[in-house]
């Protein structure tokens, strides 16, 4: 049973470009969380999604950031017009049940904005 | 509580010794707690959890202690091994919601 998969593992974007980060949850999991981690810091919650629904996006910046989890395919975290401050590691986690329990984390996407 | 942009505190132990990693959480309404281990370049890995109706829980070589009075959580690792070297995060959750709040983390070095 494959774990949570994220791609790309490393992404370099110039300021003003768009970044798309993908997360494929574990098989059978219909709940996805996205987190952001700056160097030497803990993870910061961004958004919690179920299939086709955003449940809690209280950690997402109001502008430039969006997330989706379509009925088919991976969850996507999209950052428009990236700035240097967006450089971070972005992790997704999936869960088989509602609520922040039993989260399985992917290896992360390291975004560098030049 | 919410992590702050400081250098991670570091704990250095000798192989075979016991390690104790501490964490202060921020929200008295948090009722579920998890310890995660994060190795370099990887995502966090679940170690052990505890609910607020307990004050101690044991796993394989690990024990979590919860003191709700002072909002303190600790992780004890018995007979620490080089493979235990990593950053350890505590996480607090109010199960009425969906948000997990990670602590700042502690870097554990195990000397052979």
PDB file of C-alpha atoms in Angstrom:
ATOM      1  CA  UNK A   1       0.000   0.000   0.000  1.00  0.00           C
ATOM      2  CA  UNK A   2       1.726   3.137  -1.199  1.00  0.00           C
ATOM      3  CA  UNK A   3       1.967   5.994   1.263  1.00  0.00           C
ATOM      4  CA  UNK A   4       1.033   9.596   0.678  1.00  0.00           C
ATOM      5  CA  UNK A   5       2.704  10.866  -2.460  1.00  0.00           C
ATOM      6  CA  UNK A   6       3.621  14.423  -3.228  1.00  0.00           C
ATOM      7  CA  UNK A   7       5.064  15.886  -6.380  1.00  0.00           C
ATOM      8  CA  UNK A   8       7.170  17.529  -7.315  1.00  0.00           C
ATOM      9  CA  UNK A   9       9.590  16.993  -4.448  1.00  0.00           C
ATOM     10  CA  UNK A  10      11.435  20.184  -5.322  1.00  0.00           C
ATOM     11  CA  UNK A  11      10.013  23.150  -7.183  1.00  0.00           C
ATOM     12  CA  UNK A  12      11.776  26.344  -8.184  1.00  0.00           C
ATOM     13  CA  UNK A  13       9.756  29.321  -9.313  1.00  0.00           C
ATOM     14  CA  UNK A  14      10.587  32.925 -10.111  1.00  0.00           C
ATOM     15  CA  UNK A  15       8.713  35.682  -8.367  1.00  0.00           C
ATOM     16  CA  UNK A  16       5.320  36.213  -9.991  1.00  0.00           C
ATOM     17  CA  UNK A  17       4.985  32.687 -11.364  1.00  0.00           C
ATOM     18  CA  UNK A  18       2.456  30.108 -10.242  1.00  0.00           C
ATOM     19  CA  UNK A  19       3.251  27.030  -8.160  1.00  0.00           C
ATOM     20  CA  UNK A  20       1.116  23.881  -8.230  1.00  0.00           C
ATOM     21  CA  UNK A  21       1.742  21.249  -5.608  1.00  0.00           C
ATOM     22  CA  UNK A  22       0.103  17.845  -5.848  1.00  0.00           C
ATOM     23  CA  UNK A  23      -0.811  15.360  -3.171  1.00  0.00           C
ATOM     24  CA  UNK A  24      -2.115  11.843  -3.726  1.00  0.00           C
ATOM     25  CA  UNK A  25      -3.538  10.476  -0.471  1.00  0.00           C
ATOM     26  CA  UNK A  26      -3.188   6.915   0.676  1.00  0.00           C
ATOM     27  CA  UNK A  27      -5.595   4.494  -0.950  1.00  0.00           C
ATOM     28  CA  UNK A  28      -8.982   4.696   0.699  1.00  0.00           C
ATOM     29  CA  UNK A  29      -8.314   8.044   2.363  1.00  0.00           C
ATOM     30  CA  UNK A  30     -10.738  10.819   1.538  1.00  0.00           C
ATOM     31  CA  UNK A  31      -9.433  13.491   3.926  1.00  0.00           C
ATOM     32  CA  UNK A  32      -6.453  15.692   3.129  1.00  0.00           C
ATOM     33  CA  UNK A  33      -4.608  18.327   5.137  1.00  0.00           C
ATOM     34  CA  UNK A  34      -2.005  20.790   3.873  1.00  0.00           C
ATOM     35  CA  UNK A  35       0.718  22.251   6.082  1.00  0.00           C
ATOM     36  CA  UNK A  36       3.555  24.672   5.573  1.00  0.00           C
ATOM     37  CA  UNK A  37       6.929  24.449   7.300  1.00  0.00           C
ATOM     38  CA  UNK A  38       9.624  27.092   7.417  1.00  0.00           C
ATOM     39  CA  UNK A  39      13.210  26.017   8.281  1.00  0.00           C
ATOM     40  CA  UNK A  40      13.692  25.275  11.979  1.00  0.00           C
ATOM     41  CA  UNK A  41       9.959  25.617  12.686  1.00  0.00           C
ATOM     42  CA  UNK A  42       6.985  23.388  13.258  1.00  0.00           C
ATOM     43  CA  UNK A  43       4.290  22.763  10.709  1.00  0.00           C
ATOM     44  CA  UNK A  44       1.530  25.341  10.313  1.00  0.00           C
ATOM     45  CA  UNK A  45      -1.948  24.152   9.380  1.00  0.00           C
ATOM     46  CA  UNK A  46      -3.257  25.608   6.141  1.00  0.00           C
ATOM     47  CA  UNK A  47      -6.373  23.766   4.989  1.00  0.00           C
ATOM     48  CA  UNK A  48      -8.439  20.636   5.497  1.00  0.00           C
ATOM     49  CA  UNK A  49     -10.343  19.134   2.584  1.00  0.00           C
ATOM     50  CA  UNK A  50     -12.618  16.225   1.927  1.00  0.00           C
ATOM     51  CA  UNK A  51     -13.452  15.047  -1.563  1.00  0.00           C
ATOM     52  CA  UNK A  52     -14.884  18.067  -3.445  1.00  0.00           C
ATOM     53  CA  UNK A  53     -15.225  20.108  -0.242  1.00  0.00           C
ATOM     54  CA  UNK A  54     -13.094  22.585   1.681  1.00  0.00           C
ATOM     55  CA  UNK A  55     -13.888  21.991   5.345  1.00  0.00           C
ATOM     56  CA  UNK A  56     -11.504  24.357   7.138  1.00  0.00           C
ATOM     57  CA  UNK A  57      -9.282  26.873   5.359  1.00  0.00           C
ATOM     58  CA  UNK A  58      -8.616  29.074   8.371  1.00  0.00           C
ATOM     59  CA  UNK A  59      -4.844  28.691   7.968  1.00  0.00           C
ATOM     60  CA  UNK A  60      -4.718  29.706   4.319  1.00  0.00           C
ATOM     61  CA  UNK A  61      -3.672  33.223   3.331  1.00  0.00           C
ATOM     62  CA  UNK A  62      -6.664  35.028   1.901  1.00  0.00           C
ATOM     63  CA  UNK A  63      -4.960  35.946  -1.337  1.00  0.00           C
ATOM     64  CA  UNK A  64      -2.969  33.963  -3.903  1.00  0.00           C
ATOM     65  CA  UNK A  65      -3.459  30.588  -2.203  1.00  0.00           C
ATOM     66  CA  UNK A  66      -6.130  28.047  -3.100  1.00  0.00           C
ATOM     67  CA  UNK A  67      -6.652  24.333  -2.613  1.00  0.00           C
ATOM     68  CA  UNK A  68      -8.874  21.706  -4.115  1.00  0.00           C
ATOM     69  CA  UNK A  69      -9.501  17.995  -3.767  1.00  0.00           C
ATOM     70  CA  UNK A  70     -11.535  16.852  -6.763  1.00  0.00           C
ATOM     71  CA  UNK A  71     -13.593  13.708  -6.954  1.00  0.00           C
ATOM     72  CA  UNK A  72     -10.933  12.167  -9.152  1.00  0.00           C
ATOM     73  CA  UNK A  73      -7.237  12.888  -8.972  1.00  0.00           C
ATOM     74  CA  UNK A  74      -4.863  14.399  -6.467  1.00  0.00           C
ATOM     75  CA  UNK A  75      -5.371  17.325  -4.149  1.00  0.00           C
ATOM     76  CA  UNK A  76      -3.789  20.511  -5.499  1.00  0.00           C
ATOM     77  CA  UNK A  77      -2.361  23.428  -3.547  1.00  0.00           C
ATOM     78  CA  UNK A  78      -2.007  26.393  -5.872  1.00  0.00           C
ATOM     79  CA  UNK A  79       0.012  29.509  -5.148  1.00  0.00           C
ATOM     80  CA  UNK A  80      -0.360  32.341  -7.628  1.00  0.00           C
ATOM     81  CA  UNK A  81       2.163  35.133  -8.161  1.00  0.00           C
ATOM     82  CA  UNK A  82       4.670  33.607  -5.786  1.00  0.00           C
ATOM     83  CA  UNK A  83       6.887  35.802  -3.611  1.00  0.00           C
ATOM     84  CA  UNK A  84      10.142  34.971  -1.821  1.00  0.00           C
ATOM     85  CA  UNK A  85       8.266  34.558   1.453  1.00  0.00           C
ATOM     86  CA  UNK A  86       6.404  31.582  -0.025  1.00  0.00           C
ATOM     87  CA  UNK A  87       9.634  29.568  -0.007  1.00  0.00           C
ATOM     88  CA  UNK A  88       9.021  26.702   2.397  1.00  0.00           C
ATOM     89  CA  UNK A  89       8.320  22.996   2.612  1.00  0.00           C
ATOM     90  CA  UNK A  90       4.692  22.110   2.006  1.00  0.00           C
ATOM     91  CA  UNK A  91       3.423  18.858   3.440  1.00  0.00           C
ATOM     92  CA  UNK A  92       0.163  17.118   2.911  1.00  0.00           C
ATOM     93  CA  UNK A  93      -1.308  14.456   5.141  1.00  0.00           C
ATOM     94  CA  UNK A  94      -4.191  12.114   4.515  1.00  0.00           C
ATOM     95  CA  UNK A  95      -6.567  10.417   6.884  1.00  0.00           C
ATOM     96  CA  UNK A  96      -9.187   7.687   6.542  1.00  0.00           C
ATOM     97  CA  UNK A  97     -11.626   9.440   8.849  1.00  0.00           C
ATOM     98  CA  UNK A  98     -13.026  12.852   9.648  1.00  0.00           C
ATOM     99  CA  UNK A  99     -11.129  14.837  12.220  1.00  0.00           C
ATOM    100  CA  UNK A 100      -7.423  15.465  12.811  1.00  0.00           C
ATOM    101  CA  UNK A 101      -6.581  11.940  13.879  1.00  0.00           C
ATOM    102  CA  UNK A 102      -4.338   9.361  12.328  1.00  0.00           C
ATOM    103  CA  UNK A 103      -2.727  11.635   9.768  1.00  0.00           C
ATOM    104  CA  UNK A 104      -0.172  10.102   7.429  1.00  0.00           C
ATOM    105  CA  UNK A 105       2.272  12.596   6.003  1.00  0.00           C
ATOM    106  CA  UNK A 106       3.845  12.737   2.583  1.00  0.00           C
ATOM    107  CA  UNK A 107       7.517  13.581   1.977  1.00  0.00           C
ATOM    108  CA  UNK A 108       6.771  17.214   1.209  1.00  0.00           C
ATOM    109  CA  UNK A 109       7.412  19.621  -1.654  1.00  0.00           C
ATOM    110  CA  UNK A 110      10.214  22.094  -1.145  1.00  0.00           C
ATOM    111  CA  UNK A 111       9.339  25.332  -2.920  1.00  0.00           C
ATOM    112  CA  UNK A 112      12.075  27.837  -3.637  1.00  0.00           C
ATOM    113  CA  UNK A 113      11.159  31.233  -5.036  1.00  0.00           C
ATOM    114  CA  UNK A 114      14.016  33.057  -6.703  1.00  0.00           C
TER     115      UNK A 114
ATOM    116  CA  UNK B   1       1.570  26.519  21.066  1.00  0.00           C
ATOM    117  CA  UNK B   2       2.274  28.112  17.715  1.00  0.00           C
ATOM    118  CA  UNK B   3       5.896  27.719  16.790  1.00  0.00           C
ATOM    119  CA  UNK B   4       8.148  30.721  16.732  1.00  0.00           C
ATOM    120  CA  UNK B   5      10.967  31.385  14.294  1.00  0.00           C
ATOM    121  CA  UNK B   6      13.851  30.521  16.635  1.00  0.00           C
ATOM    122  CA  UNK B   7      16.627  27.985  16.337  1.00  0.00           C
ATOM    123  CA  UNK B   8      15.406  24.621  17.522  1.00  0.00           C
ATOM    124  CA  UNK B   9      16.328  23.617  21.069  1.00  0.00           C
ATOM    125  CA  UNK B  10      18.673  20.671  20.999  1.00  0.00           C
ATOM    126  CA  UNK B  11      19.022  17.649  23.239  1.00  0.00           C
ATOM    127  CA  UNK B  12      22.181  15.578  23.009  1.00  0.00           C
ATOM    128  CA  UNK B  13      22.265  12.144  24.648  1.00  0.00           C
ATOM    129  CA  UNK B  14      24.557   9.159  24.723  1.00  0.00           C
ATOM    130  CA  UNK B  15      23.427   6.011  22.977  1.00  0.00           C
ATOM    131  CA  UNK B  16      21.672   3.770  25.466  1.00  0.00           C
ATOM    132  CA  UNK B  17      20.612   6.595  27.782  1.00  0.00           C
ATOM    133  CA  UNK B  18      17.007   7.681  28.242  1.00  0.00           C
ATOM    134  CA  UNK B  19      15.804  10.878  26.567  1.00  0.00           C
ATOM    135  CA  UNK B  20      13.136  13.257  27.791  1.00  0.00           C
ATOM    136  CA  UNK B  21      11.703  15.840  25.415  1.00  0.00           C
ATOM    137  CA  UNK B  22       9.351  18.471  26.795  1.00  0.00           C
ATOM    138  CA  UNK B  23       6.599  20.530  25.270  1.00  0.00           C
ATOM    139  CA  UNK B  24       4.328  23.277  26.583  1.00  0.00           C
ATOM    140  CA  UNK B  25       1.005  23.535  24.798  1.00  0.00           C
ATOM    141  CA  UNK B  26      -1.094  26.628  24.550  1.00  0.00           C
ATOM    142  CA  UNK B  27      -4.798  25.807  24.419  1.00  0.00           C
ATOM    143  CA  UNK B  28      -6.494  24.509  27.548  1.00  0.00           C
ATOM    144  CA  UNK B  29      -9.329  23.264  25.301  1.00  0.00           C
ATOM    145  CA  UNK B  30      -6.968  20.872  23.499  1.00  0.00           C
ATOM    146  CA  UNK B  31      -8.007  17.326  24.284  1.00  0.00           C
ATOM    147  CA  UNK B  32      -5.816  15.181  22.065  1.00  0.00           C
ATOM    148  CA  UNK B  33      -2.051  15.228  21.724  1.00  0.00           C
ATOM    149  CA  UNK B  34       0.431  13.575  19.383  1.00  0.00           C
ATOM    150  CA  UNK B  35       4.192  13.281  19.247  1.00  0.00           C
ATOM    151  CA  UNK B  36       5.752  13.231  15.786  1.00  0.00           C
ATOM    152  CA  UNK B  37       9.293  12.421  14.666  1.00  0.00           C
ATOM    153  CA  UNK B  38      10.688  14.177  11.611  1.00  0.00           C
ATOM    154  CA  UNK B  39      13.905  13.070   9.976  1.00  0.00           C
ATOM    155  CA  UNK B  40      15.775  15.347   7.626  1.00  0.00           C
ATOM    156  CA  UNK B  41      14.038  15.717   4.269  1.00  0.00           C
ATOM    157  CA  UNK B  42      10.998  13.700   5.311  1.00  0.00           C
ATOM    158  CA  UNK B  43       7.484  14.286   6.536  1.00  0.00           C
ATOM    159  CA  UNK B  44       6.495  13.869  10.188  1.00  0.00           C
ATOM    160  CA  UNK B  45       5.962  10.344  11.407  1.00  0.00           C
ATOM    161  CA  UNK B  46       3.465   9.467  14.149  1.00  0.00           C
ATOM    162  CA  UNK B  47       5.068   8.143  17.342  1.00  0.00           C
ATOM    163  CA  UNK B  48       2.424   8.087  20.050  1.00  0.00           C
ATOM    164  CA  UNK B  49      -0.762   9.869  21.060  1.00  0.00           C
ATOM    165  CA  UNK B  50      -2.660  10.565  24.261  1.00  0.00           C
ATOM    166  CA  UNK B  51      -6.114  11.846  25.075  1.00  0.00           C
ATOM    167  CA  UNK B  52      -6.768  14.382  27.784  1.00  0.00           C
ATOM    168  CA  UNK B  53      -8.548  11.848  30.008  1.00  0.00           C
ATOM    169  CA  UNK B  54      -5.203  10.089  30.496  1.00  0.00           C
ATOM    170  CA  UNK B  55      -1.971  11.259  32.078  1.00  0.00           C
ATOM    171  CA  UNK B  56       0.347   8.547  30.810  1.00  0.00           C
ATOM    172  CA  UNK B  57       0.561   6.235  27.838  1.00  0.00           C
ATOM    173  CA  UNK B  58       3.267   3.774  26.923  1.00  0.00           C
ATOM    174  CA  UNK B  59       4.374   2.419  23.599  1.00  0.00           C
ATOM    175  CA  UNK B  60       7.383   0.492  22.459  1.00  0.00           C
ATOM    176  CA  UNK B  61      10.353   2.285  24.095  1.00  0.00           C
ATOM    177  CA  UNK B  62       8.343   5.499  24.315  1.00  0.00           C
ATOM    178  CA  UNK B  63       6.162   6.989  27.029  1.00  0.00           C
ATOM    179  CA  UNK B  64       4.098  10.162  26.855  1.00  0.00           C
ATOM    180  CA  UNK B  65       3.163  12.053  30.002  1.00  0.00           C
ATOM    181  CA  UNK B  66       0.461  14.712  30.106  1.00  0.00           C
ATOM    182  CA  UNK B  67       0.067  17.306  32.854  1.00  0.00           C
ATOM    183  CA  UNK B  68      -3.063  19.304  32.108  1.00  0.00           C
ATOM    184  CA  UNK B  69      -2.665  21.502  35.174  1.00  0.00           C
ATOM    185  CA  UNK B  70       0.434  23.165  33.743  1.00  0.00           C
ATOM    186  CA  UNK B  71      -0.300  22.345  30.076  1.00  0.00           C
ATOM    187  CA  UNK B  72       2.825  20.260  29.714  1.00  0.00           C
ATOM    188  CA  UNK B  73       3.580  17.211  27.622  1.00  0.00           C
ATOM    189  CA  UNK B  74       6.704  15.083  27.630  1.00  0.00           C
ATOM    190  CA  UNK B  75       8.075  12.258  25.522  1.00  0.00           C
ATOM    191  CA  UNK B  76      10.405   9.741  27.104  1.00  0.00           C
ATOM    192  CA  UNK B  77      12.501   7.491  24.899  1.00  0.00           C
ATOM    193  CA  UNK B  78      14.127   4.537  26.616  1.00  0.00           C
ATOM    194  CA  UNK B  79      17.538   3.234  25.561  1.00  0.00           C
ATOM    195  CA  UNK B  80      17.981   5.896  22.898  1.00  0.00           C
ATOM    196  CA  UNK B  81      19.497   4.683  19.647  1.00  0.00           C
ATOM    197  CA  UNK B  82      21.275   6.532  16.810  1.00  0.00           C
ATOM    198  CA  UNK B  83      18.184   5.990  14.661  1.00  0.00           C
ATOM    199  CA  UNK B  84      16.229   8.133  17.108  1.00  0.00           C
ATOM    200  CA  UNK B  85      18.159  11.213  15.984  1.00  0.00           C
ATOM    201  CA  UNK B  86      15.564  13.553  14.494  1.00  0.00           C
ATOM    202  CA  UNK B  87      13.403  16.560  15.278  1.00  0.00           C
ATOM    203  CA  UNK B  88      10.481  15.792  17.586  1.00  0.00           C
ATOM    204  CA  UNK B  89       7.275  17.811  17.535  1.00  0.00           C
ATOM    205  CA  UNK B  90       4.364  17.764  19.898  1.00  0.00           C
ATOM    206  CA  UNK B  91       0.977  18.551  18.417  1.00  0.00           C
ATOM    207  CA  UNK B  92      -2.218  19.612  20.162  1.00  0.00           C
ATOM    208  CA  UNK B  93      -5.735  19.216  18.852  1.00  0.00           C
ATOM    209  CA  UNK B  94      -9.150  20.365  19.948  1.00  0.00           C
ATOM    210  CA  UNK B  95     -11.243  17.492  18.647  1.00  0.00           C
ATOM    211  CA  UNK B  96     -14.186  19.819  18.209  1.00  0.00           C
ATOM    212  CA  UNK B  97     -12.340  21.212  15.204  1.00  0.00           C
ATOM    213  CA  UNK B  98      -9.928  20.094  12.541  1.00  0.00           C
ATOM    214  CA  UNK B  99      -6.792  22.084  13.187  1.00  0.00           C
ATOM    215  CA  UNK B 100      -3.574  20.523  14.467  1.00  0.00           C
ATOM    216  CA  UNK B 101      -1.202  22.966  16.191  1.00  0.00           C
ATOM    217  CA  UNK B 102       2.435  21.932  16.160  1.00  0.00           C
ATOM    218  CA  UNK B 103       4.985  22.965  18.739  1.00  0.00           C
ATOM    219  CA  UNK B 104       8.358  24.411  17.813  1.00  0.00           C
ATOM    220  CA  UNK B 105      10.220  21.107  17.899  1.00  0.00           C
ATOM    221  CA  UNK B 106      13.290  19.726  19.638  1.00  0.00           C
ATOM    222  CA  UNK B 107      16.289  18.323  17.813  1.00  0.00           C
ATOM    223  CA  UNK B 108      17.597  15.105  19.363  1.00  0.00           C
ATOM    224  CA  UNK B 109      21.220  14.098  18.743  1.00  0.00           C
ATOM    225  CA  UNK B 110      22.274  10.623  19.796  1.00  0.00           C
ATOM    226  CA  UNK B 111      26.001  10.140  20.270  1.00  0.00           C
ATOM    227  CA  UNK B 112      27.318   6.676  19.573  1.00  0.00           C
TER     228      UNK B 112
END
